[in-house]
XYZ file of C-alpha atoms in Angstrom:
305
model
C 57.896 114.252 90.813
C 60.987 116.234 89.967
C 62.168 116.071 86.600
C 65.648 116.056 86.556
C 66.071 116.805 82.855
C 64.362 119.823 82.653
C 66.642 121.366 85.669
C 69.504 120.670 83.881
C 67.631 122.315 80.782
C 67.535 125.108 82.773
C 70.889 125.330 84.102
C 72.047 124.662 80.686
C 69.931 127.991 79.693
C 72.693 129.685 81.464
C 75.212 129.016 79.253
C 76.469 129.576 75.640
C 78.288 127.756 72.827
C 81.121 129.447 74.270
C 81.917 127.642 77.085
C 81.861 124.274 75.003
C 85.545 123.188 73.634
C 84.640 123.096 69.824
C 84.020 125.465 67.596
C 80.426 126.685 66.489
C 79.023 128.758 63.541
C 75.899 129.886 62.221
C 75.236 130.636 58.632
C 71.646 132.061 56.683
C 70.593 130.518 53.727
C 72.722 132.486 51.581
C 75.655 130.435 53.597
C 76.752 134.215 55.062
C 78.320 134.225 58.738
C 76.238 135.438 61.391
C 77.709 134.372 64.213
C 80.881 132.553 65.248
C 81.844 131.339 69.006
C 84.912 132.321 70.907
C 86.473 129.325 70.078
C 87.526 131.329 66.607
C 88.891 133.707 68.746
C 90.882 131.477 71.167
C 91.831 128.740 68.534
C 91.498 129.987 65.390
C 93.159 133.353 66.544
C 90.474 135.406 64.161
C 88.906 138.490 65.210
C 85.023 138.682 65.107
C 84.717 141.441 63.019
C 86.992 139.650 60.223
C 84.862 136.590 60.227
C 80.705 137.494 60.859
C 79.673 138.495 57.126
C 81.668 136.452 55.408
C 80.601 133.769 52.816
C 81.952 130.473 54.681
C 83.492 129.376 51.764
C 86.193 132.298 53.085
C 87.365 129.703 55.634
C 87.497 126.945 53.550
C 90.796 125.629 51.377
C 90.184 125.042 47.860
C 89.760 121.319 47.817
C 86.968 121.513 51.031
C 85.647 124.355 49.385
C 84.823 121.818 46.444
C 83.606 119.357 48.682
C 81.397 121.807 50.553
C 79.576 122.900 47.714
C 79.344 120.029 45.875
C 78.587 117.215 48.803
C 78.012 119.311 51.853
C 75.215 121.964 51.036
C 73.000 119.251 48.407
C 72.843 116.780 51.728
C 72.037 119.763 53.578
C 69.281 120.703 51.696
C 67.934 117.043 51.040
C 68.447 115.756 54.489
C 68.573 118.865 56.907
C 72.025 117.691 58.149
C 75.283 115.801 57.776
C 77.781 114.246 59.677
C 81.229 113.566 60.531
C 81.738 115.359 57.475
C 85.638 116.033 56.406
C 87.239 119.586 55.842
C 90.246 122.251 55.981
C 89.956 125.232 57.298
C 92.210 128.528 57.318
C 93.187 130.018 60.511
C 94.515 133.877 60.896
C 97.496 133.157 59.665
C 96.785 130.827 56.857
C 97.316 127.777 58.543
C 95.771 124.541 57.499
C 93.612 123.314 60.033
C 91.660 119.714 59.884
C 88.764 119.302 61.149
C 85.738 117.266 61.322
C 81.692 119.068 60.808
C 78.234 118.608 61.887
C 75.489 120.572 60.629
C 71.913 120.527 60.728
C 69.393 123.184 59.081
C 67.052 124.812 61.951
C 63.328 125.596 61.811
C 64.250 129.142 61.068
C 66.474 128.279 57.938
C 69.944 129.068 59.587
C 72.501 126.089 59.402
C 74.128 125.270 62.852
C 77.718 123.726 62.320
C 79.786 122.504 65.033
C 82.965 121.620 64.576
C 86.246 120.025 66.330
C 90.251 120.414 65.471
C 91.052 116.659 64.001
C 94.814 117.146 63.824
C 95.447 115.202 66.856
C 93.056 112.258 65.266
C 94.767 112.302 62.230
C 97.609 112.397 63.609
C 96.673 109.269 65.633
C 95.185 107.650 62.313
C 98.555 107.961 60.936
C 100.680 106.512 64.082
C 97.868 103.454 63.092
C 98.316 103.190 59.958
C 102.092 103.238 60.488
C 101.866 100.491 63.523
C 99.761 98.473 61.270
C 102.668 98.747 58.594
C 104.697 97.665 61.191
C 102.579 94.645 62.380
C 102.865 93.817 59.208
C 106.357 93.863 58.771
C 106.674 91.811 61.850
C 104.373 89.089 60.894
C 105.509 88.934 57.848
C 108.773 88.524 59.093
C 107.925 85.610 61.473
C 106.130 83.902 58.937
C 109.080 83.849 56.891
C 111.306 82.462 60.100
C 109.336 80.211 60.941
C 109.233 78.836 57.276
C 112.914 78.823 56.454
C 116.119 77.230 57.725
C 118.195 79.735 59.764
C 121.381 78.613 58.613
C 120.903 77.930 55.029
C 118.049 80.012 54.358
C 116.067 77.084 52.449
C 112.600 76.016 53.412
C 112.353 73.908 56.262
C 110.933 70.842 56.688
C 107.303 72.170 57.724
C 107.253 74.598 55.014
C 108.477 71.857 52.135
C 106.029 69.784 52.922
C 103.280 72.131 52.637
C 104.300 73.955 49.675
C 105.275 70.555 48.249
C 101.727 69.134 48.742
C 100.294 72.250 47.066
C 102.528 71.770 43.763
C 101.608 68.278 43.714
C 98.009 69.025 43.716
C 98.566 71.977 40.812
C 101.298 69.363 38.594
C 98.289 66.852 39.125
C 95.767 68.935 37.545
C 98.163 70.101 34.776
C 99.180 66.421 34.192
C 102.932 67.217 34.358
C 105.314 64.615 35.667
C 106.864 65.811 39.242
C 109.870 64.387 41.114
C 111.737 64.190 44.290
C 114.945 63.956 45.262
C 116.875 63.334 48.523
C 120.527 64.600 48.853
C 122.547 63.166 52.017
C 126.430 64.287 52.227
C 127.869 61.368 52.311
C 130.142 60.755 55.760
C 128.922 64.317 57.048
C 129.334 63.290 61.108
C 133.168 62.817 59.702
C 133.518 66.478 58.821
C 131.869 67.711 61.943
C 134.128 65.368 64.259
C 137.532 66.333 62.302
C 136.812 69.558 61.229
C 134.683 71.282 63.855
C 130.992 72.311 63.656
C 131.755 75.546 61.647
C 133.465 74.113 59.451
C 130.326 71.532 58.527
C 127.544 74.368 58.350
C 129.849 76.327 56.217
C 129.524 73.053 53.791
C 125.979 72.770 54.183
C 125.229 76.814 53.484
C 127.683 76.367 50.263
C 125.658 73.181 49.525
C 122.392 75.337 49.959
C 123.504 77.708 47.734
C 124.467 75.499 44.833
C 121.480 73.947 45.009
C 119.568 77.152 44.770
C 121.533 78.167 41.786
C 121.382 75.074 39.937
C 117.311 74.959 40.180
C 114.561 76.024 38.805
C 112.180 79.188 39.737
C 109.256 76.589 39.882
C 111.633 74.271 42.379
C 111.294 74.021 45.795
C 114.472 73.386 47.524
C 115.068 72.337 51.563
C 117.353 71.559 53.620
C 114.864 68.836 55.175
C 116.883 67.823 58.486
C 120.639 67.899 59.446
C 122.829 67.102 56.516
C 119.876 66.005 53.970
C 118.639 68.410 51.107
C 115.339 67.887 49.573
C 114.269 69.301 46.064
C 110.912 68.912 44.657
C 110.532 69.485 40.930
C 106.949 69.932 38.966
C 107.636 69.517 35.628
C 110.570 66.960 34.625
C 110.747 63.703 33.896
C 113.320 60.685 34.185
C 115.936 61.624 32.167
C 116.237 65.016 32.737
C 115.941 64.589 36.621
C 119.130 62.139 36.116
C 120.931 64.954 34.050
C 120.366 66.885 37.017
C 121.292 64.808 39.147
C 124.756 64.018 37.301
C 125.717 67.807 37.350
C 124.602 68.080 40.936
C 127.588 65.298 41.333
C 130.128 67.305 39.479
C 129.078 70.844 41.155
C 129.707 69.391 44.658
C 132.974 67.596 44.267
C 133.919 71.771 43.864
C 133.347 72.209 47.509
C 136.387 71.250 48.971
C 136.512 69.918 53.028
C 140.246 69.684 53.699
C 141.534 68.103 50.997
C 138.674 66.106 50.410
C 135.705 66.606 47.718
C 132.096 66.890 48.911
C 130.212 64.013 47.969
C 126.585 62.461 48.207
C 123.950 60.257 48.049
C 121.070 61.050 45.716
C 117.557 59.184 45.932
C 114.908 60.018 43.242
C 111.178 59.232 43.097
C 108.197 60.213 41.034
C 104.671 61.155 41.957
C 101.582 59.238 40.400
C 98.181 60.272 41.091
C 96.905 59.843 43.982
C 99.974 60.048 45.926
C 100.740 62.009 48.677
C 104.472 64.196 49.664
C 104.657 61.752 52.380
C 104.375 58.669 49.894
C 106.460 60.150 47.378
C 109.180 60.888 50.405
C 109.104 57.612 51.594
C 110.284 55.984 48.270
C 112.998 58.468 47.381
C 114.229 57.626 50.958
C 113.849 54.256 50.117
C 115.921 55.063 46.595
C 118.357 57.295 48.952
C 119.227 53.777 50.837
C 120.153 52.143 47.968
C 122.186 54.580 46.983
C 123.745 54.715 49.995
C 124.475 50.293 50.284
C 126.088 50.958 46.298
C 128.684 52.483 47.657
C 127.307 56.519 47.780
C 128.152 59.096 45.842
C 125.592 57.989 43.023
C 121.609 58.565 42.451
C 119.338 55.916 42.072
C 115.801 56.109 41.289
C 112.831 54.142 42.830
C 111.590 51.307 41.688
C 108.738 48.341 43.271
C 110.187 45.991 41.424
C-alpha cells in the first residue's frame, strides 16, 4: 500500500528552508554562524557574507544577549532544545526586531534555530492588554451605575442595602452600636406641583450633598426612593445620632424653595444582634411615621414600648 507520508517526504526533499516564511539559522558548538536562510536577506535586509561567521550573539541586543547566554544555551545543553523562547534581534540597519525562537541541538552537534518576526503579535498583545483596560473601565463603570442614584449620585436602594448588611455584620463583630435613619422632605409632592420637577431634584441633589458633607467616611448615605434619604451609621450611639440629627434640621432649613425653608421628617432606629437591614428599616420607618403624625419636621427614635 502507498504510503502517503513518505511521498510527501520526498517532495519535501525538493525544497529548502528557503521557501518557508520564517527565518532559519544554523550555529556549531562554538555558537559561530554557518548558515543563514534567505529570509535574512529578504527580511532582515543582511547580506550573507556579513552574517555566516559571526558569533550569534552579533545579532542579538544587549538584554537578549543576556538572556541567551544565561537561559538559552544552559537549556540547550541540558535539554537539546527550547521553545517559544523570547528575543531582539538587529536588522541591517540597527533596527530592533522581536521575535520568538526554537532551537534544538542535532545529532551532529549544530543547533538548528528557527525563528518568526513577533512584532505583529506583540503588537496584538498590546491592542489586548489595552481592550482589557478598557473592559475594565467599562465594567467598572456599570458597576458603579448600576449602584448609584443618577441624579444625586448616592447609593441606591440595591446598593444600600447590600453594603448596609455587610457593615452590620462587621459593627456586629466589633460590638459597636450602629444606627439608621430615614429622612423624608416633608410636603415634597408640594414643591414638585408648584415649583416644577426641576426645581424639586435640584432640592433633592442639594439635600444629597449636605448629607454627604455632614457624614462620616465610615457612613453610608442613599437616597433610598423618591424624596426619602437613608443614612446608615456603624459606630454611634443615641445621643450623638440625635446631635446629628438636630444639625441635620438646622443645615436644611438653609435650602431655600421659594420662600420657604426645606424641612423633614427624621426616623431613627438601632441594630441589636441578630437583626437584619430589613428589620432595622422597618422600625426607623416605623419611627419616621411618628415623626411624621407629631407634626414633621422633628426626629424620633424607635421604641416597642
Amino acid at each position: 500500500m502507498e504510503n502517503k507520508n513518505d511521498n510527501f517526504k520526498e517532495k519535501f526533499l525538493n525544497y529548502s528552508p528557503d521557501e518557508f516564511p520564517n527565518g532559519a539559522l544554523v550555529t556549531n558548538d562554538s555558537k559561530i554562524i554557518v548558515y543563514v536562510n534567505s529570509y535574512f536577506t529578504t527580511e532582515l535586509l543582511w547580506k550573507v557574507d556579513d552574517i555566516v561567521g559571526k558569533n550569534i550573539d552579533f545579532l542579538l541586543t544587549k538584554p537578549s544577549c543576556i538572556f541567551f547566554q544565561s537561559y538559552i544555551v544552559p537549556t540547550l545543553s541540558h535539554e537539546k532544545m527550547c521553545q517559544e523562547m523570547q528575543l531582539t534581534i538587529f536588522n541591517a540597519r540597527g533596527i530592533r526586531i522581536p521575535i520568538t525562537v526554537n532551537a534544538a541541538v542535532g545529532e551532529d552537534g549544530y543547533v538548528y534555530w528557527s525563528f518568526f518576526n513577533s512584532s505583529k503579535r506583540d503588537q496584538l498583545y498590546d491592542e489586548l492588554i489595552k481592550a482589557r483596560e478598557r473592559l475594565i473601565e467599562t465594567t467598572d463603570e456599570l458597576k458603579l451605575l448600576a449602584s448609584v442614584d443618577d441624579l444625586t449620585g448616592l447609593l441606591n436602594r440595591r446598593e444600600m442595602k447590600y453594603q448596609s448588611n455587610l457593615a452590620l455584620k462587621d459593627a456586629l463583630s466589633e460590638q459597636h452600636l450602629a444606627g439608621l435613619l430615614i429622612l423624608d422632605i416633608d410636603h415634597f409632592k408640594k414643591i414638585n406641583d408648584t415649583y416644577g420637577h426641576l426645581e424639586g431634584d435640584r432640592v433633592l441633589k442639594k439635600l444629597g450633598q449636605l448629607l454627604t458633607s455632614q457624614s462620616e467616611k465610615t457612613d453610608l448615605v442613599s437616597r433610598f426612593g423618591g424624596e426619602e434619604f437613608l443614612i446608615f451609621r456603624p459606630n454611634t450611639n443615641k445621643d450623638d445620632m440625635l446631635l446629628f440629627c438636630k444639625k441635620l434640621h438646622v443645615l436644611m432649613a438653609d435650602i431655600v424653595v421659594g420662600t420657604i425653608s426645606l424641612k423633614g421628617s427624621i426616623g431613627v432606629s438601632f441594630f441589636s444582634e441578630r437583626m437584619t437591614f430589613d428589620d432595622v428599616f422597618t422600625q426607623a420607618d416605623s419611627a419616621l411615621y411618628n415623626a411624621k403624625e407629631l407634626g414633621r419636621n422633628r426626629t424620633e427614635i424607635y421604641s416597642n414600648n
